[in-house]
Amino acid sequence: MLTKLYTKLISRLQSKKGQTLVEYGLILALVAIVVIAVLTLLGNQLKNIFNEITSALSTS
């Protein structure tokens, strides 16, 4: 009886660990998608800003 309880407890803990891992993976994927979208939308503006900084530093 104690062995059955122990086995059920272990299986539940393992499934929750797997579930947590999947949740973290989904969050990471969502963050990556947002970062890629933002960089795609603002890419040219960032490029222009860095070009202005580079030219300002090279003329000094």
Short mmCIF file of C-alpha atoms in Angstrom, two decimals, residues 30-53:
data_model
loop_
_atom_site.label_atom_id
_atom_site.label_comp_id
_atom_site.label_asym_id
_atom_site.label_seq_id
_atom_site.Cartn_x
_atom_site.Cartn_y
_atom_site.Cartn_z
CA LEU A 30 6.72 33.81 -27.20
CA VAL A 31 9.44 36.19 -26.02
CA ALA A 32 11.61 35.24 -29.00
CA ILE A 33 8.74 35.88 -31.42
CA VAL A 34 8.06 39.30 -29.88
CA VAL A 35 11.75 40.26 -30.02
CA ILE A 36 12.00 39.20 -33.67
CA ALA A 37 8.83 41.13 -34.55
CA VAL A 38 10.02 44.29 -32.79
CA LEU A 39 13.45 44.13 -34.40
CA THR A 40 11.88 43.56 -37.80
CA LEU A 41 9.55 46.52 -37.42
CA LEU A 42 12.15 48.87 -35.93
CA GLY A 43 15.19 47.55 -37.78
CA ASN A 44 15.62 50.46 -40.20
CA GLN A 45 15.13 53.04 -37.46
CA LEU A 46 17.74 51.34 -35.29
CA LYS A 47 20.11 51.18 -38.25
CA ASN A 48 19.72 54.91 -38.85
CA ILE A 49 20.32 55.71 -35.18
CA PHE A 50 23.50 53.64 -35.09
CA ASN A 51 24.70 55.21 -38.34
CA GLU A 52 24.21 58.68 -36.85
CA ILE A 53 26.12 57.67 -33.73
#
